[in-house]
mmCIF file of C-alpha atoms in Angstrom:
data_model
loop_
_atom_site.group_PDB
_atom_site.id
_atom_site.type_symbol
_atom_site.label_atom_id
_atom_site.label_comp_id
_atom_site.label_asym_id
_atom_site.label_seq_id
_atom_site.Cartn_x
_atom_site.Cartn_y
_atom_site.Cartn_z
ATOM 1 C CA MET A 1 19.296 -5.790 -16.265
ATOM 2 C CA VAL A 2 17.680 -3.303 -13.845
ATOM 3 C CA GLN A 3 15.931 -0.558 -15.829
ATOM 4 C CA GLU A 4 15.602 3.049 -14.742
ATOM 5 C CA PRO A 5 12.436 3.089 -12.597
ATOM 6 C CA VAL A 6 9.400 5.149 -13.523
ATOM 7 C CA ILE A 7 7.446 4.507 -10.331
ATOM 8 C CA SER A 8 8.454 3.667 -6.766
ATOM 9 C CA VAL A 9 6.654 1.004 -4.751
ATOM 10 C CA ILE A 10 6.782 1.372 -0.968
ATOM 11 C CA ILE A 11 6.118 -1.883 0.893
ATOM 12 C CA SER A 12 5.845 -1.692 4.683
ATOM 13 C CA THR A 13 6.795 -4.626 6.910
ATOM 14 C CA TYR A 14 7.457 -5.651 10.492
ATOM 15 C CA ASN A 15 8.681 -9.145 11.461
ATOM 16 C CA SER A 16 6.431 -10.903 8.945
ATOM 17 C CA LEU A 17 9.095 -12.552 6.805
ATOM 18 C CA GLU A 18 6.973 -15.328 5.296
ATOM 19 C CA TRP A 19 4.378 -12.812 4.165
ATOM 20 C CA LEU A 20 7.066 -10.428 2.862
ATOM 21 C CA LYS A 21 8.548 -13.214 0.726
ATOM 22 C CA LYS A 22 5.161 -13.914 -0.844
ATOM 23 C CA THR A 23 4.585 -10.211 -1.435
ATOM 24 C CA LEU A 24 7.932 -9.749 -3.200
ATOM 25 C CA TRP A 25 7.293 -12.806 -5.390
ATOM 26 C CA SER A 26 4.067 -11.158 -6.576
ATOM 27 C CA TYR A 27 6.022 -8.102 -7.723
ATOM 28 C CA GLU A 28 8.369 -10.277 -9.778
ATOM 29 C CA GLN A 29 5.341 -11.139 -11.947
ATOM 30 C CA GLN A 30 4.215 -7.593 -12.726
ATOM 31 C CA THR A 31 3.502 -6.831 -16.387
ATOM 32 C CA PHE A 32 4.691 -3.259 -15.761
ATOM 33 C CA ARG A 33 8.422 -3.593 -15.230
ATOM 34 C CA ASP A 34 9.916 -0.126 -14.737
ATOM 35 C CA PHE A 35 9.702 0.206 -10.984
ATOM 36 C CA GLU A 36 11.812 0.155 -7.845
ATOM 37 C CA ILE A 37 10.853 -1.284 -4.457
ATOM 38 C CA ILE A 38 11.412 0.551 -1.187
ATOM 39 C CA ILE A 39 10.936 -1.752 1.816
ATOM 40 C CA ALA A 40 9.806 0.366 4.771
ATOM 41 C CA ASP A 41 10.876 -1.797 7.712
ATOM 42 C CA ASP A 42 9.524 -0.720 11.107
ATOM 43 C CA GLY A 43 12.278 -2.430 13.100
ATOM 44 C CA SER A 44 12.217 -6.077 11.983
ATOM 45 C CA ASP A 45 14.846 -8.473 13.321
ATOM 46 C CA GLU A 46 18.055 -9.591 11.654
ATOM 47 C CA GLU A 47 16.367 -12.494 9.864
ATOM 48 C CA THR A 48 14.409 -10.069 7.715
ATOM 49 C CA ALA A 49 17.502 -7.972 6.985
ATOM 50 C CA ASN A 50 19.488 -11.060 5.952
ATOM 51 C CA PHE A 51 16.738 -12.245 3.624
ATOM 52 C CA ILE A 52 16.496 -8.857 1.897
ATOM 53 C CA LYS A 53 20.283 -8.730 1.483
ATOM 54 C CA GLU A 54 20.224 -12.154 -0.195
ATOM 55 C CA TYR A 55 17.170 -11.330 -2.288
ATOM 56 C CA GLN A 56 18.352 -8.001 -3.703
ATOM 57 C CA PRO A 57 20.862 -9.384 -6.271
ATOM 58 C CA LYS A 58 18.385 -12.073 -7.359
ATOM 59 C CA SER A 59 15.677 -9.609 -8.322
ATOM 60 C CA ASN A 60 15.440 -7.707 -11.591
ATOM 61 C CA ARG A 61 14.127 -4.760 -9.619
ATOM 62 C CA LYS A 62 16.075 -2.200 -7.629
ATOM 63 C CA ILE A 63 15.269 -2.954 -3.964
ATOM 64 C CA ILE A 64 16.093 -0.491 -1.182
ATOM 65 C CA HIS A 65 15.784 -1.494 2.472
ATOM 66 C CA ILE A 66 14.874 1.364 4.831
ATOM 67 C CA TRP A 67 15.029 0.340 8.507
ATOM 68 C CA HIS A 68 14.927 1.921 11.923
ATOM 69 C CA GLU A 69 15.144 0.438 15.406
ATOM 70 C CA ASP A 70 12.081 -1.198 16.899
ATOM 71 C CA ASN A 71 10.492 1.395 19.164
ATOM 72 C CA GLY A 72 6.886 0.254 19.129
ATOM 73 C CA PHE A 73 4.474 0.969 16.279
ATOM 74 C CA GLN A 74 6.244 3.657 14.227
ATOM 75 C CA LYS A 75 4.872 2.859 10.783
ATOM 76 C CA SER A 76 4.184 6.502 9.912
ATOM 77 C CA ALA A 77 7.804 7.444 10.617
ATOM 78 C CA ILE A 78 9.301 4.637 8.515
ATOM 79 C CA LEU A 79 6.906 5.401 5.645
ATOM 80 C CA ASN A 80 8.104 9.007 5.677
ATOM 81 C CA LYS A 81 11.722 7.835 5.510
ATOM 82 C CA ALA A 82 10.833 5.488 2.652
ATOM 83 C CA LEU A 83 9.068 8.287 0.784
ATOM 84 C CA LEU A 84 12.231 10.382 0.893
ATOM 85 C CA ALA A 85 14.196 7.416 -0.496
ATOM 86 C CA CYS A 86 11.995 7.150 -3.620
ATOM 87 C CA SER A 87 13.858 8.206 -6.763
ATOM 88 C CA THR A 88 10.799 8.658 -8.999
ATOM 89 C CA GLU A 89 7.976 11.188 -9.297
ATOM 90 C CA TYR A 90 5.178 8.686 -8.700
ATOM 91 C CA VAL A 91 4.696 6.481 -5.623
ATOM 92 C CA VAL A 92 2.601 3.342 -5.056
ATOM 93 C CA MET A 93 2.082 2.229 -1.451
ATOM 94 C CA SER A 94 1.168 -1.232 -0.232
ATOM 95 C CA ASP A 95 2.058 -3.582 2.610
ATOM 96 C CA GLY A 96 4.299 -6.606 3.044
ATOM 97 C CA ASP A 97 1.245 -8.799 3.571
ATOM 98 C CA CYS A 98 -0.511 -7.928 0.293
ATOM 99 C CA LEU A 99 -0.111 -9.958 -2.898
ATOM 100 C CA ALA A 100 -0.320 -7.805 -6.021
ATOM 101 C CA ARG A 101 -1.967 -9.290 -9.117
ATOM 102 C CA GLU A 102 0.223 -9.181 -12.215
ATOM 103 C CA ASP A 103 -1.546 -6.084 -13.614
ATOM 104 C CA PHE A 104 -1.550 -4.212 -10.275
ATOM 105 C CA LEU A 105 1.193 -1.721 -11.149
ATOM 106 C CA GLN A 106 0.026 -1.427 -14.746
ATOM 107 C CA VAL A 107 -3.323 -0.124 -13.472
ATOM 108 C CA HIS A 108 -1.648 2.382 -11.135
ATOM 109 C CA TYR A 109 0.670 3.545 -13.927
ATOM 110 C CA GLU A 110 -2.035 3.948 -16.576
ATOM 111 C CA ARG A 111 -4.585 5.615 -14.290
ATOM 112 C CA ARG A 112 -2.259 8.137 -12.637
ATOM 113 C CA LYS A 113 -3.322 11.735 -13.223
ATOM 114 C CA GLU A 114 -2.109 15.152 -12.127
ATOM 115 C CA GLY A 115 -4.185 16.598 -9.307
ATOM 116 C CA TYR A 116 -5.398 13.188 -8.131
ATOM 117 C CA PHE A 117 -4.359 10.179 -6.093
ATOM 118 C CA LEU A 118 -5.557 6.637 -6.769
ATOM 119 C CA SER A 119 -7.446 4.822 -4.021
ATOM 120 C CA GLY A 120 -7.787 1.051 -4.163
ATOM 121 C CA GLY A 121 -8.746 -1.699 -1.755
ATOM 122 C CA TYR A 122 -7.954 -5.320 -1.004
ATOM 123 C CA TYR A 123 -9.576 -8.689 -0.461
ATOM 124 C CA LYS A 124 -8.691 -10.228 2.883
ATOM 125 C CA LEU A 125 -7.995 -13.969 2.910
ATOM 126 C CA PRO A 126 -8.509 -16.230 5.947
ATOM 127 C CA LEU A 127 -5.393 -17.328 7.809
ATOM 128 C CA ASP A 128 -5.379 -20.959 6.640
ATOM 129 C CA LEU A 129 -5.643 -19.928 2.998
ATOM 130 C CA SER A 130 -2.968 -17.245 3.475
ATOM 131 C CA GLN A 131 -0.621 -19.924 4.775
ATOM 132 C CA LYS A 132 -1.512 -22.392 2.030
ATOM 133 C CA ILE A 133 -0.529 -20.138 -0.890
ATOM 134 C CA THR A 134 2.866 -21.167 -2.287
ATOM 135 C CA LYS A 135 5.466 -19.441 -4.421
ATOM 136 C CA ASP A 136 4.261 -21.415 -7.438
ATOM 137 C CA ASP A 137 0.667 -20.335 -6.804
ATOM 138 C CA ILE A 138 1.854 -16.715 -6.921
ATOM 139 C CA LEU A 139 4.160 -17.018 -9.924
ATOM 140 C CA THR A 140 1.471 -18.829 -11.948
ATOM 141 C CA GLN A 141 -1.198 -16.374 -10.662
ATOM 142 C CA LYS A 142 -3.400 -19.293 -9.530
ATOM 143 C CA CYS A 143 -3.998 -17.559 -6.220
ATOM 144 C CA PHE A 144 -5.863 -14.730 -7.972
ATOM 145 C CA ASN A 145 -8.314 -17.113 -9.643
ATOM 146 C CA LEU A 146 -11.645 -17.015 -7.818
ATOM 147 C CA GLN A 147 -12.473 -20.666 -8.458
ATOM 148 C CA TRP A 148 -9.019 -21.752 -7.223
ATOM 149 C CA LEU A 149 -9.481 -19.683 -4.080
ATOM 150 C CA LYS A 150 -12.906 -21.218 -3.419
ATOM 151 C CA ARG A 151 -11.542 -24.732 -3.884
ATOM 152 C CA ASN A 152 -8.889 -23.902 -1.290
ATOM 153 C CA GLY A 153 -11.230 -22.587 1.367
ATOM 154 C CA LEU A 154 -12.314 -19.054 0.441
ATOM 155 C CA PRO A 155 -15.766 -18.480 1.997
ATOM 156 C CA GLU A 156 -18.686 -17.345 -0.136
ATOM 157 C CA SER A 157 -19.212 -13.575 -0.053
ATOM 158 C CA TYR A 158 -20.610 -10.854 -2.283
ATOM 159 C CA LYS A 159 -17.243 -9.117 -1.903
ATOM 160 C CA THR A 160 -15.592 -11.744 -4.113
ATOM 161 C CA GLN A 161 -17.022 -9.972 -7.166
ATOM 162 C CA LYS A 162 -14.000 -7.666 -7.187
ATOM 163 C CA LEU A 163 -11.769 -10.720 -7.784
ATOM 164 C CA ASN A 164 -13.798 -11.717 -10.826
ATOM 165 C CA SER A 165 -14.482 -8.343 -12.416
ATOM 166 C CA GLY A 166 -13.574 -7.922 -16.054
ATOM 167 C CA PHE A 167 -12.440 -4.592 -17.505
ATOM 168 C CA VAL A 168 -15.962 -3.353 -18.311
ATOM 169 C CA GLN A 169 -17.517 -4.450 -15.025
ATOM 170 C CA ALA A 170 -14.623 -3.015 -13.014
ATOM 171 C CA ASN A 171 -14.990 0.381 -14.678
ATOM 172 C CA ILE A 172 -18.751 0.405 -14.086
ATOM 173 C CA MET A 173 -18.360 -0.528 -10.416
ATOM 174 C CA GLU A 174 -15.664 2.122 -9.883
ATOM 175 C CA ARG A 175 -17.858 4.787 -11.459
ATOM 176 C CA LEU A 176 -20.684 3.811 -9.085
ATOM 177 C CA THR A 177 -18.408 3.781 -6.015
ATOM 178 C CA PRO A 178 -18.267 7.215 -4.336
ATOM 179 C CA THR A 179 -14.836 8.822 -4.256
ATOM 180 C CA ASN A 180 -13.657 10.194 -0.931
ATOM 181 C CA ALA A 181 -10.560 11.319 0.930
ATOM 182 C CA SER A 182 -9.458 7.783 1.771
ATOM 183 C CA TRP A 183 -5.825 6.955 1.059
ATOM 184 C CA ASN A 184 -5.714 3.165 1.531
ATOM 185 C CA GLY A 185 -2.258 2.156 2.752
ATOM 186 C CA HIS A 186 -2.622 -1.301 1.216
ATOM 187 C CA ASN A 187 -3.369 -0.030 -2.273
ATOM 188 C CA SER A 188 -2.991 3.647 -3.175
ATOM 189 C CA SER A 189 -0.700 5.848 -5.224
ATOM 190 C CA GLY A 190 0.055 9.472 -5.846
ATOM 191 C CA TRP A 191 2.595 12.043 -6.957
ATOM 192 C CA LYS A 192 5.573 12.353 -4.653
ATOM 193 C CA LYS A 193 5.407 16.144 -4.797
ATOM 194 C CA ASP A 194 1.844 16.077 -3.430
ATOM 195 C CA LEU A 195 2.767 13.703 -0.602
ATOM 196 C CA LEU A 196 5.712 15.920 0.322
ATOM 197 C CA ALA A 197 3.574 19.070 0.100
ATOM 198 C CA VAL A 198 1.292 17.823 2.888
ATOM 199 C CA ASN A 199 4.402 16.692 4.849
ATOM 200 C CA GLY A 200 3.824 12.955 4.565
ATOM 201 C CA PHE A 201 2.310 10.906 7.369
ATOM 202 C CA ASP A 202 1.507 12.320 10.812
ATOM 203 C CA GLU A 203 4.030 10.513 13.033
ATOM 204 C CA ARG A 204 1.877 10.862 16.157
ATOM 205 C CA MET A 205 -0.544 8.311 14.766
ATOM 206 C CA GLN A 206 -0.527 4.664 15.784
ATOM 207 C CA TYR A 207 -2.338 1.719 14.218
ATOM 208 C CA GLY A 208 -5.709 2.528 12.710
ATOM 209 C CA GLY A 209 -6.272 5.278 10.184
ATOM 210 C CA GLN A 210 -2.959 7.035 9.616
ATOM 211 C CA ASP A 211 -3.425 6.449 5.889
ATOM 212 C CA ARG A 212 -6.951 7.923 5.946
ATOM 213 C CA GLU A 213 -5.680 11.003 7.757
ATOM 214 C CA LEU A 214 -3.121 11.503 4.986
ATOM 215 C CA GLY A 215 -5.957 11.303 2.468
ATOM 216 C CA GLU A 216 -7.881 13.992 4.327
ATOM 217 C CA ARG A 217 -4.911 16.364 4.112
ATOM 218 C CA LEU A 218 -4.456 15.631 0.412
ATOM 219 C CA PHE A 219 -8.117 16.530 -0.132
ATOM 220 C CA ASN A 220 -7.703 19.709 1.908
ATOM 221 C CA TYR A 221 -4.696 20.593 -0.242
ATOM 222 C CA GLY A 222 -6.810 20.230 -3.384
ATOM 223 C CA ILE A 223 -5.839 16.714 -4.493
ATOM 224 C CA LYS A 224 -8.874 14.526 -5.261
ATOM 225 C CA SER A 225 -9.142 10.738 -5.534
ATOM 226 C CA ILE A 226 -9.883 8.263 -8.307
ATOM 227 C CA GLN A 227 -11.377 4.904 -7.359
ATOM 228 C CA ILE A 228 -9.528 1.769 -8.566
ATOM 229 C CA ARG A 229 -10.617 -0.900 -6.071
ATOM 230 C CA TYR A 230 -12.075 -3.181 -8.758
ATOM 231 C CA SER A 231 -9.121 -2.783 -11.148
ATOM 232 C CA ALA A 232 -5.970 -2.857 -9.004
ATOM 233 C CA ILE A 233 -6.332 -6.162 -7.173
ATOM 234 C CA CYS A 234 -4.378 -7.235 -4.112
ATOM 235 C CA LEU A 235 -4.953 -10.073 -1.666
ATOM 236 C CA HIS A 236 -4.438 -9.303 2.014
ATOM 237 C CA LEU A 237 -2.835 -12.175 3.936
ATOM 238 C CA ASP A 238 -4.239 -12.619 7.432
ATOM 239 C CA HIS A 239 -2.137 -12.362 10.607
ATOM 240 C CA SER A 240 -2.419 -11.225 14.214
ATOM 241 C CA ARG A 241 -2.222 -7.518 15.064
ATOM 242 C CA GLY A 242 -0.888 -7.188 18.597
ATOM 243 C CA TYR A 243 -0.270 -3.457 18.106
ATOM 244 C CA LYS A 244 -3.973 -2.692 17.668
ATOM 245 C CA THR A 245 -5.436 -1.156 20.839
ATOM 246 C CA GLN A 246 -8.572 0.838 21.585
ATOM 247 C CA GLU A 247 -6.392 3.618 22.990
ATOM 248 C CA SER A 248 -4.460 3.982 19.718
ATOM 249 C CA ILE A 249 -7.656 3.928 17.680
ATOM 250 C CA GLU A 250 -9.249 6.671 19.786
ATOM 251 C CA LYS A 251 -6.096 8.798 19.590
ATOM 252 C CA ASN A 252 -6.051 8.476 15.811
ATOM 253 C CA LYS A 253 -9.747 9.288 15.520
ATOM 254 C CA ALA A 254 -9.172 12.540 17.399
ATOM 255 C CA ILE A 255 -6.308 13.547 15.089
ATOM 256 C CA ARG A 256 -8.351 12.667 11.997
ATOM 257 C CA LYS A 257 -11.334 14.626 13.290
ATOM 258 C CA ASN A 258 -9.170 17.699 13.863
ATOM 259 C CA THR A 259 -7.666 17.407 10.367
ATOM 260 C CA LYS A 260 -11.122 17.250 8.830
ATOM 261 C CA THR A 261 -12.783 20.026 10.857
ATOM 262 C CA SER A 262 -9.821 22.400 10.622
ATOM 263 C CA LYS A 263 -9.365 21.607 6.905
ATOM 264 C CA SER A 264 -5.646 21.253 7.539
ATOM 265 C CA ALA A 265 -3.438 20.358 4.577
ATOM 266 C CA PHE A 266 -0.230 20.136 6.581
ATOM 267 C CA THR A 267 0.931 18.279 9.679
ATOM 268 C CA GLU A 268 3.573 19.703 11.969
ATOM 269 C CA TYR A 269 4.403 16.095 12.940
ATOM 270 C CA GLY A 270 5.455 14.782 9.527
ATOM 271 C CA ILE A 271 8.661 14.650 7.492
ATOM 272 C CA ILE A 272 9.847 18.163 8.285
ATOM 273 C CA LYS A 273 8.896 20.925 10.698
ATOM 274 C CA ARG A 274 7.981 24.225 9.108
ATOM 275 C CA SER A 275 5.081 26.630 8.724
ATOM 276 C CA PRO A 276 1.868 25.330 7.153
ATOM 277 C CA ILE A 277 1.630 25.488 3.367
ATOM 278 C CA LYS A 278 -0.844 27.627 1.499
ATOM 279 C CA GLN A 279 -3.735 25.522 0.266
ATOM 280 C CA GLN A 280 -4.569 25.383 -3.405
ATOM 281 C CA ASP A 281 -7.708 27.095 -4.673
#
């Protein structure tokens, strides 16, 4: 039976059905159960829509599919629409190419705090390993085991320590990691009222930093961040990014720079159009 959700999970996607399937399987294994899923679909084809329609009655979670027509990279716009569709007070955001470890939502739920947003990270897997991971590997949580990953081709790196951190080590590392204004679109969460107060994502922004720009406005509004990158673990599946261009990156950098220097807490290009809000003391 679907329980009344306490948190909303927004998962963005665009024509990456195999990765979306794997991502949704990882949410079936969450130890925290009282959540809904909002799929923010930036114009995927009918195959994705058909899969979601078939998957919805099979899941124990409430799954809402938010879609708009494909008009180029419009991720910020679809995320804003998904945010409005959330029925709870607290929102977790990730992507349809990120596998969430079974305690992922439990960490976000337990660490949430008024006046703050939670900022996590991810560990990016190589393409061959991303393809190799099966439904069984996700449901049994094998794919989150560092030794299993190494046996299946994960290269050696100091960054793997986040996959092997116990509770004590994770807390120490997060205390040592500087907090900043970075909202990480793969792994962050915050109060819906705060996200609405800064008017959501700036819809002018293309690929590269629209999540960070949101974090800057949250900071300017008076909302600080708590680091959870060693506690809330997600694996980023590799894939091509044809929408990434130098032009889009430079455009986004200019918008981010203006947000930071002007200390703006509100974008006129977000969910609604109205006068800027008064910043908190």
